[in-house]
Structure formats: structure tokens, C-alpha cells
Coordinates of C-alpha atoms in Angstrom, one line a residue:
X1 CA 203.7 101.6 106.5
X2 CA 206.2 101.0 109.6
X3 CA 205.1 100.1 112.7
X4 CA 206.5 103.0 114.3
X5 CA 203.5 106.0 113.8
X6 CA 204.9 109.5 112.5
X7 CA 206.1 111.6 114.5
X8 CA 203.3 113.8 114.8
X9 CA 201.3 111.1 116.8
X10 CA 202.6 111.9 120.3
X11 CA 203.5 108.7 123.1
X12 CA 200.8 109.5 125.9
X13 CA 200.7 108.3 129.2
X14 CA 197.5 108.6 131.5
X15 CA 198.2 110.3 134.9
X16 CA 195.4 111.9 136.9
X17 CA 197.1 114.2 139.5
X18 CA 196.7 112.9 143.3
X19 CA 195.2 116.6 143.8
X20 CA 192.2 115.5 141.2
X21 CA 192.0 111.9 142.0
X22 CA 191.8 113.6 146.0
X23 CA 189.2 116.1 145.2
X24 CA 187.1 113.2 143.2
X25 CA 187.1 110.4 146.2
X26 CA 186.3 113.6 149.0
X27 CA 182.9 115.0 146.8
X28 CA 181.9 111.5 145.8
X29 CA 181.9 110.5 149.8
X30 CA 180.1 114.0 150.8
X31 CA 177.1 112.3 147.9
X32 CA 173.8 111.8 148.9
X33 CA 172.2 108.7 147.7
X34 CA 168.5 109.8 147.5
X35 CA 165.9 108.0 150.0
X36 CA 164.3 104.6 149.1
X37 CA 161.1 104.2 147.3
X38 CA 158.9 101.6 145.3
X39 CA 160.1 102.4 142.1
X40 CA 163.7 102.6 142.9
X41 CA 163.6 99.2 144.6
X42 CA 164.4 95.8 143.4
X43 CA 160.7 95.3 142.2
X44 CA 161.0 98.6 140.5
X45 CA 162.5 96.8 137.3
X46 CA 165.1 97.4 134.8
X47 CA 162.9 100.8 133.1
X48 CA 162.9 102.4 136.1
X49 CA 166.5 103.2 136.2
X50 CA 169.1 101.6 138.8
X51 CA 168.2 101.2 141.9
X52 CA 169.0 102.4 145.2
X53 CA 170.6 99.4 146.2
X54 CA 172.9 99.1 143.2
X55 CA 173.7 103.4 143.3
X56 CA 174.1 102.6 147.2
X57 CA 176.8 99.4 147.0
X58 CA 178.6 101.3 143.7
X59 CA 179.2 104.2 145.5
X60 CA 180.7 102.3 148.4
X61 CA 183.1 100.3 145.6
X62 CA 184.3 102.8 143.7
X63 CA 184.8 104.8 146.6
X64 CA 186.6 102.1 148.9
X65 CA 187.6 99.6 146.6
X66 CA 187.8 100.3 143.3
X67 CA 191.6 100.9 141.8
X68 CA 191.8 103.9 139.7
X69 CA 195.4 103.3 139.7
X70 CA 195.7 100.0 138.6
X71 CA 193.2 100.3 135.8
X72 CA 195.5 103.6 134.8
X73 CA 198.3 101.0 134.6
X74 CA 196.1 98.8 132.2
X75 CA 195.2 102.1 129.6
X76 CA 198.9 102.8 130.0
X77 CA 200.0 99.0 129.0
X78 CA 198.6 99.6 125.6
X79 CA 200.4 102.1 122.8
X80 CA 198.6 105.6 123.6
X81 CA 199.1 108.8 121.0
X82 CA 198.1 112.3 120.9
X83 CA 198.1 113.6 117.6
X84 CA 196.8 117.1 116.7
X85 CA 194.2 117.1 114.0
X86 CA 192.7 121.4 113.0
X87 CA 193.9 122.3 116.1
X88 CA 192.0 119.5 118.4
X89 CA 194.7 117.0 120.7
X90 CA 193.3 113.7 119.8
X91 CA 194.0 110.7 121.2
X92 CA 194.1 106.9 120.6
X93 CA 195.3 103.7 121.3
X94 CA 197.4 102.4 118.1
X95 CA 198.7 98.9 117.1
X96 CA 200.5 99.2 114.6
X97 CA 202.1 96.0 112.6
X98 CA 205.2 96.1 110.7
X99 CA 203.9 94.2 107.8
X100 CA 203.8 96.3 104.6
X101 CA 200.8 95.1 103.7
X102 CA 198.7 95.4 106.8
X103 CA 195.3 96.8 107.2
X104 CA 194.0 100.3 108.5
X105 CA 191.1 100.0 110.6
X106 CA 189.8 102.3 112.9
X107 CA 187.3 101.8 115.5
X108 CA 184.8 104.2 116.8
X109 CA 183.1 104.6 120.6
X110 CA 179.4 106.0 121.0
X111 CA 178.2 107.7 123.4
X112 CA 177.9 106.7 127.2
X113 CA 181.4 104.9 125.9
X114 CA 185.1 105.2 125.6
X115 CA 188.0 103.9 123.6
X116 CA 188.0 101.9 126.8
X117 CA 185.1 99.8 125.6
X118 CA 187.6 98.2 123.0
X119 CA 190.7 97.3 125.0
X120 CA 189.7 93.8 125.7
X121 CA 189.4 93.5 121.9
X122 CA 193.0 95.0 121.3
X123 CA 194.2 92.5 124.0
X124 CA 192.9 89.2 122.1
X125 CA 195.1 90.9 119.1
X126 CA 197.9 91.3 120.8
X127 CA 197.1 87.5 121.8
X128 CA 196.6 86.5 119.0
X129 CA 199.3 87.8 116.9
X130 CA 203.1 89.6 117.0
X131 CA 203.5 92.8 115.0
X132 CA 205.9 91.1 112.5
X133 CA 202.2 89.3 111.4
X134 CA 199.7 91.4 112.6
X135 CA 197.0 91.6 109.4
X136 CA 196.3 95.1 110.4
X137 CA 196.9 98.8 112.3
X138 CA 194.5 98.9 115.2
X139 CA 193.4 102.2 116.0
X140 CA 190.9 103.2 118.3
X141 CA 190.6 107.2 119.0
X142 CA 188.4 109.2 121.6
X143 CA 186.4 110.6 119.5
X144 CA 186.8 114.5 119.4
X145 CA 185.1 116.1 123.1
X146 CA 185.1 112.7 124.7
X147 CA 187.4 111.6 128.0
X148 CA 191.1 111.9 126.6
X149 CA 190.4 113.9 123.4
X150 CA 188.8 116.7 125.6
X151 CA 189.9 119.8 125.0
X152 CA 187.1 121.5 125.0
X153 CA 184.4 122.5 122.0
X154 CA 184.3 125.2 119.6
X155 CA 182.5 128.3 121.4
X156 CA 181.5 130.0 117.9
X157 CA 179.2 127.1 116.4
X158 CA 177.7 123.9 117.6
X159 CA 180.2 120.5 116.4
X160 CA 178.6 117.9 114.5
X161 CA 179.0 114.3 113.9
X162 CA 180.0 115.5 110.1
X163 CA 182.6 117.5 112.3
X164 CA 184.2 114.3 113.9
X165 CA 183.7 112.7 111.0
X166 CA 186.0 115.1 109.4
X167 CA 188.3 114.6 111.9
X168 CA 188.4 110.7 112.2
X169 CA 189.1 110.9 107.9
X170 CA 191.8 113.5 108.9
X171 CA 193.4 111.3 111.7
X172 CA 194.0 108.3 109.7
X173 CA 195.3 110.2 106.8
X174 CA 197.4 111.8 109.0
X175 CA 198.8 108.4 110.2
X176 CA 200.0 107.8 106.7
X177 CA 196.6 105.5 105.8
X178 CA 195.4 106.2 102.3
X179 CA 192.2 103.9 102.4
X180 CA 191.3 102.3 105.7
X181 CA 187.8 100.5 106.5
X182 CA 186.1 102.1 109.7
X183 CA 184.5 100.0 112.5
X184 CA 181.4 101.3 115.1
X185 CA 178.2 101.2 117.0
X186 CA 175.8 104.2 118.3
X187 CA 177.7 107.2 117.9
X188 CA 180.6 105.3 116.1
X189 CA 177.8 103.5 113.4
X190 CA 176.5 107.1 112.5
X191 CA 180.4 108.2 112.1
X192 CA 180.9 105.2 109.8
X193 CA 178.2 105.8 107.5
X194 CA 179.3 109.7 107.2
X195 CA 182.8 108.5 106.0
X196 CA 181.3 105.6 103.9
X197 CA 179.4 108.4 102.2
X198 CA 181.8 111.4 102.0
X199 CA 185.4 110.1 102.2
X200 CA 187.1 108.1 99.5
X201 CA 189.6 107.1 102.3
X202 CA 187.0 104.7 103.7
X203 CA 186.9 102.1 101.5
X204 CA 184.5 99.9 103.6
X205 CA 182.6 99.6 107.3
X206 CA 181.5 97.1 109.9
X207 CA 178.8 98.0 112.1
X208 CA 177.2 96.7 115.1
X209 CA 174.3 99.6 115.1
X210 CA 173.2 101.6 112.6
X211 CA 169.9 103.8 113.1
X212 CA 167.2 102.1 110.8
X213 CA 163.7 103.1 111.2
X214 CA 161.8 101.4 108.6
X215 CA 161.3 97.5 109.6
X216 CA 159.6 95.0 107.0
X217 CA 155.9 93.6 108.7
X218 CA 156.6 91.0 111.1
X219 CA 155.5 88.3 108.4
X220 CA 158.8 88.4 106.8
X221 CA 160.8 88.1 109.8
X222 CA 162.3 85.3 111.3
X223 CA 161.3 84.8 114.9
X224 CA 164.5 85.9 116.3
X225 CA 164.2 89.1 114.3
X226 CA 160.4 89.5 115.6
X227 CA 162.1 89.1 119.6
X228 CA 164.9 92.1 118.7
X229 CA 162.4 94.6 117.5
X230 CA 160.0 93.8 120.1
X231 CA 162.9 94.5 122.7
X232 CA 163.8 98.0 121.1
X233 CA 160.6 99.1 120.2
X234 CA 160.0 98.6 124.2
X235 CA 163.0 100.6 124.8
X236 CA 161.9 103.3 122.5
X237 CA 158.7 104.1 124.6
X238 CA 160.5 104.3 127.8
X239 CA 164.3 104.3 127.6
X240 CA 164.9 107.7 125.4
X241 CA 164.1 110.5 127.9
X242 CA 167.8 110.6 128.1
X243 CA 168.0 111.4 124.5
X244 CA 165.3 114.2 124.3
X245 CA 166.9 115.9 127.6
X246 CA 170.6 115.7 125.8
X247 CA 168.6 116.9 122.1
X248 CA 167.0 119.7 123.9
X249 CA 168.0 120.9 127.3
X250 CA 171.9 120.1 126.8
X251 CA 173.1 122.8 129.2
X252 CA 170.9 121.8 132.1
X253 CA 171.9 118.0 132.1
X254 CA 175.4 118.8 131.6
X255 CA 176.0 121.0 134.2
X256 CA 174.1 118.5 136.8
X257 CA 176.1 116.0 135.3
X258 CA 179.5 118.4 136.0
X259 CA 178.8 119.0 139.6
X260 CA 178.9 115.3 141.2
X261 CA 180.3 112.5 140.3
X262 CA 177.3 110.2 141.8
X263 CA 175.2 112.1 139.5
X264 CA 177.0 111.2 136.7
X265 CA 177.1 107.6 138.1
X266 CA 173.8 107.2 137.8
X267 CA 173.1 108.9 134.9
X268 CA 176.0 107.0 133.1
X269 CA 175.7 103.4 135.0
X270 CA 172.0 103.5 134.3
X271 CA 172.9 103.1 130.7
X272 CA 175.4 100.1 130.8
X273 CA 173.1 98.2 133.5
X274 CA 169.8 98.4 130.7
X275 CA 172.0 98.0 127.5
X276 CA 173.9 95.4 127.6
X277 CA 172.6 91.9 127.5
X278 CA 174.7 91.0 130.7
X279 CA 175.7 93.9 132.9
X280 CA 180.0 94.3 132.2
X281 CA 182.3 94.1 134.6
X282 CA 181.8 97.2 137.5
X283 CA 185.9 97.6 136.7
X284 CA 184.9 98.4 133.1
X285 CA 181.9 100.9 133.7
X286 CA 183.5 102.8 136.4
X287 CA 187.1 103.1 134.6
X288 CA 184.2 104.6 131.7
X289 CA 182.7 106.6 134.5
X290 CA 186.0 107.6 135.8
X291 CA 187.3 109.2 132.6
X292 CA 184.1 111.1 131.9
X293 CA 184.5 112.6 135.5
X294 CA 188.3 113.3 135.3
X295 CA 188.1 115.0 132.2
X296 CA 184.8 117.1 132.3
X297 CA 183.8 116.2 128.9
X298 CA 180.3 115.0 129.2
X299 CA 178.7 118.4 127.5
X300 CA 181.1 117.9 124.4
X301 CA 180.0 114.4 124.4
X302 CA 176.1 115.2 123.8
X303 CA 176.4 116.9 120.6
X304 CA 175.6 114.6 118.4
X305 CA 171.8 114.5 120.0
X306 CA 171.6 118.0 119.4
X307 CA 171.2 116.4 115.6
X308 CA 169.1 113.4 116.1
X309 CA 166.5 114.6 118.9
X310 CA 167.2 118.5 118.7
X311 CA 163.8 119.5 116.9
X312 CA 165.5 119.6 113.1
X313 CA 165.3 116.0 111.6
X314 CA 169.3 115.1 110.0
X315 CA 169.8 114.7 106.2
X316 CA 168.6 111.6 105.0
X317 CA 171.1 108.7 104.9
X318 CA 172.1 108.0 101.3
X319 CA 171.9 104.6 100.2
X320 CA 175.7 103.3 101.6
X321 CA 177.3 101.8 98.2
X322 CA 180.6 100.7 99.6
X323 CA 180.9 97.0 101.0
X324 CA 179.0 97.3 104.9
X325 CA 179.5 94.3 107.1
X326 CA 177.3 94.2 110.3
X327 CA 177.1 91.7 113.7
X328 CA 173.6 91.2 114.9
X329 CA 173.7 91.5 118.6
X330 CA 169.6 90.5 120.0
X331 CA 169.8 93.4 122.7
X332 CA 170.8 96.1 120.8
X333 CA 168.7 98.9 120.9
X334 CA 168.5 99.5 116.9
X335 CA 168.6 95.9 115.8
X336 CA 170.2 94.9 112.0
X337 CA 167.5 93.1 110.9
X338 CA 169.1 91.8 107.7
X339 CA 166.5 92.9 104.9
X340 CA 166.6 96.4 106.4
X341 CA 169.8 96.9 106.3
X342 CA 169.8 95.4 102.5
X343 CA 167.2 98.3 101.3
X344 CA 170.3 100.7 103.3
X345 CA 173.7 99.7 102.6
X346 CA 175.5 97.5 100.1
X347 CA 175.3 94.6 103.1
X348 CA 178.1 91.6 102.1
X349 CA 178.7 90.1 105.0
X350 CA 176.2 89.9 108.0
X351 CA 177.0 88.0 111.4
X352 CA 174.2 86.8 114.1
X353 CA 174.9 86.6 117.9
X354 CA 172.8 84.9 120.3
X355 CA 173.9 87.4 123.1
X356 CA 175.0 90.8 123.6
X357 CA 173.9 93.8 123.4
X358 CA 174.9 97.2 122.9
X359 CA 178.0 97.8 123.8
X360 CA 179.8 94.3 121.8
X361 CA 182.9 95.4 121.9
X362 CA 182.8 95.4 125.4
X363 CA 180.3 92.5 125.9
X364 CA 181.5 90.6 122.8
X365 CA 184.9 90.9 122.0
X366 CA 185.8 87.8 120.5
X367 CA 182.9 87.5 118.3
X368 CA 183.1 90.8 117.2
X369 CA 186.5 90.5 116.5
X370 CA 185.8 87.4 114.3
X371 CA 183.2 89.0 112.7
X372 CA 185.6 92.3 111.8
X373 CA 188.3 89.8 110.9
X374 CA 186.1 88.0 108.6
X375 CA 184.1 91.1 107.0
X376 CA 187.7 92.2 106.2
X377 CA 188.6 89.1 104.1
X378 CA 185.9 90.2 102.0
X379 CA 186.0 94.3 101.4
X380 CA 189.4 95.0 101.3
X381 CA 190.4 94.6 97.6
X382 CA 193.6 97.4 97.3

């Protein structure tokens, strides 16, 4: 197709009213940062949560020196669309190439993230080529409920990741894509796998996290391997209270998280400080931060717990028989160990890292981008 989307994918531009942005800076200032203690100290450590020196120094940033504005210019410098898909506004960043032959890939956030978490991957693109050559249509969506694809949930049933799904499958149809391959991690790897299975439009996936719970006996695993499962299975026993709380008591955290934005710092900054395998730039986890604020969507982005910790175990995965790439990151919290993933999905290509963590898009960018770029080479046969 054209470079130029259809006309029913909407130019957007980013603009939080002065009145919000007002509001925002005068409750974050009124904030209470809670009184010291041992465990919120430096000697603490990293599984007790951030600490009261980093909650006391960000709030004096993003309250004194962080630029809303100029990181509002930077979303704004990329192509932004609103398209309505079954009556939800959703929006994404598109590049589009005019070659006729260019390739549909769509890449999908999780959850504490953003579509911001791949801009610095769309900028290397745009480095790296002109539309007149680009190989392929870039687009990255909020998912459906999250920051600028908010428009509030369904008040007669509960959404689903099949739901977004659904909706992702829809979307690229919509922008004139009959096959596409479909990129993700955490929320986004589930996403992928539910389009794998259900949509002939996917033809293929990358992943950089899919949930695997059956691991082959140390023996057989390379000591690397042994390392990344040691690290999640640490993370398991005392980094998912977060995930019961959103599985089961949804309402509670959400309207905490609603009612100050230092809450939702914490809550939120917590996350990229222990997931990552080097903290990301304060710019980019506030600009996150920022968006989840702004646009009140944190309990529409908690959903998809409701499935995975919520009491009812979710339909067993069927084996994934289209091509699957995936990029081994050591600190991700569900680690690809590569004869896992073989017993899972038809695996053809698979990538190792000797950093990063779990938010590589963000962390990453160039490798993952190499990796998607290479994985590509290989699954797309149209």
C-alpha cells in the first residue's frame, strides 16, 4: 500500500491542557513522601521497592525539572493516528513506507509500558532509512484502555486480552494490511501468541517474553540459561504482589493509584527501576508515568491480570505453529530459554543478549531492532 494511511486513521497531536498539566504539578507538590525507614533505605535493596531517596529526588525532578512539554514535542515529531476500531479511538504511531512491497509489523506495549517504550526504536528507522526504501510499515498502537487509547472500558463485561487481540487484528486490517507479523513482550507477547493462534492475518511473531512455566532440569541448560532462571525464579517469590493485588483487588489499587500522582510514581517507577537490567533514562519512565496520570487509564490497563492471577487459570496455550522468533534478554522476568520455547512455538530464529532486561525495546533498541529485522528475513514468505 501507499505511504499515506486511509483516511480513517486520524493525524493526532498530543496536547495536555495547561488547566491539567496545572492541576497535576499543584497535587504532586501537596504529596507526602512517607517517613524513612530501614527497609526503604539504601541498604534496603532492590526487593524492597524504591527507596525513599530515589521517591524523594524524583519527585523534586519531575516536579521542578522535568519538561512535559518538550517530551510532548518529541511524541508529536513522530506520525500519530487515531483510528476507530468497534467503537474504541485507538491510537498509534505509524511509519509507513511507500514501497509496494513493504512489510506490516505491528508492535505491542505491556503493562507498566507505553507506545512510548518504542520510539527510540522508530527513530533508528527513520535513521536508518527514507520511506521511498523503508522494508516495512511501523506501527506501534496503545493498546486498547492504555494512556492515548483511553477511552474508557466496557461497563457491561470485563475486557480481555482475546478482546485487544481482537482489536489489534482489526486495526491492521483496517490499515489496508492483509497479513502482517506482530512484535511484543509481557502484555504485548501474550497479544502475539493470541493472534498467532486465532488470526490468519498474522502470519508470524517476534517476542521478547512469552509466559513459559515448564523449564528443562538444570542439567540441560547452558550456564547462562541456569543464571536467567535463577534471576526470575527470585523474582517470582518476592516481586509479584503487584500482580496478585491487580488479579484480585483491581478496584482498590486503581483508585489509590487515581488519586496521586506520587502514588502512582512509586507504584509505576518501582517496576522500571527492578526490571530493567540498567535503570532507563528518568525522561523515559516519567514521560511513561506522565501519560498514565494524564489520561486516568491505569484501571483499564490491569485487565489482563484479572486473567492470569484472578483465581481462574487461562486456556492453555496451543502449540504456536506459525514461524516465532524470540531475543533472549538475561533479566527478563520470564526468560526464553531456547528448548522451552521449542516444546511451545515453531521457534526459527532465536537471538541472545548479554544485557537487558524487560523492557528491550526501551533498553535495547538496536539489538532488538536487528533481531526483528533479521527474524523478518526469515518468516515473511507472501
Amino acid at each position: 500500500m501507499s505511504h499515506t494511511p486511509p483516511s480513517c486513521a486520524k493525524p493526532f497531536s498530543l496536547d495536555i491542557s495547561e488547566e491539567d498539566y496545572s492541576d497535576f504539578k499543584q497535587l504532586l507538590k501537596a504529596s507526602k513522601v512517607g517517613p524513612p525507614s530501614y527497609e526503604n533505605g539504601e541498604q534496603g535493596g532492590r526487593w524492597c521497592g524504591v527507596t525513599h531517596k530515589w521517591l524523594t529526588d524524583t519527585k523534586d525532578y519531575w516536579l521542578n525539572k522535568f519538561d512535559w512539554r518538550a517530551q510532548e514535542k518529541r511524541i508529536n515529531s513522530f506520525p500519530n493516528f487515531i483510528m476507530e476500531v468497534e467503537d474504541c479511538n485507538i491510537h498509534f504511531v505509524g511509519l509507513f513506507s511507500e514501497k509496494r512491497d513493504a512489510i506490516p509489523i505491528v508492535f505491542m506495549h505491556g503493562w507498566p509500558g507505553s507506545f512510548i517504550e518504542f520510539l527510540p526504536l522508530c527513530e533508528l528507522v527513520q535513521k536508518k532509512y527514507k520511506a521511498a526504501d523503508l522494508p516495512y510499515h511501523i506501527i506501534v498502537p496503545s493498546l486498547p484502555g492504555y494512556t492515548l487509547s483511553n477511552t474508557g472500558g466496557p461497563t457491561d463485561k470485563s475486557w480481555t486480552m482475546e478482546d485487544t487481540s481482537r482489536l489489534m487484528n482489526t486495526l491492521m486490517k483496517n490499515l489496508g494490511f492483509d497479513q502482517y507479523i506482530g512484535q511484543g513482550g509481557d502484555v504485548g507477547g501474550f497479544l502475539c501468541a493470541i493472534l498467532s493462534a486465532k488470526f490468519d492475518a498474522c502470519v508470524a511473531v517476534h517476542l521478547n517474553m512469552l509466559g513459559i512455566y515448564n523449564y528443562p532440569e538444570n542439567s540441560e541448560l547452558e550456564d547462562f540459561e541456569i543464571e536467567a532462571l535463577e534471576y526470575s525464579r527470585e523474582w517470582h517469590k518476592t516481586g509479584t504482589a503487584y500482580a496478585q493485588e491487580h488479579g484480585t483487588r483491581p478496584n482498590t489499587i486503581s483508585f489509590v493509584l487515581n488519586s496521586n500522582p506520587l502514588a502512582l510514581l512509586a507504584w509505576i517507577g518501582e517496576k522500571f527501576i527492578e526490571w530493567s537490567d540498567e535503570t532507563p533514562h528518568l525522561d523515559a519512565i516519567l514521560t511513561n508515568i506522565s501519560l498514565y496520570w494524564f489520561t486516568s487509564c491505569f484501571p483499564y490497563t490491569v485487565y489482563p491480570y484479572s486473567q492470569l492471577f484472578g483465581g481462574s487459570p487461562p486456556e492453555p496455550r496451543p502449540f504456536l505453529s506459525k514461524p516465532t522468533g524470540f531475543s533472549f534478554f538475561p533479566k527478563e522476568l520470564y526468560p526464553g530459554i531456547k528448548k522451552a520455547l521449542e516444546t511451545q512455538v515453531n521457534l526459527i530464529d532465536w537471538q541472545k543478549h548479554d544485557k537487558g532486561g524487560h523492557f528491550a525495546a526501551l533498553e535495547e533498541p538496536e539489538a532488538l531492532l536487528k533481531d526483528v529485522e533479521g527474524f523478518v528475513k526469515k518468516a515473511w514468505k507472501v
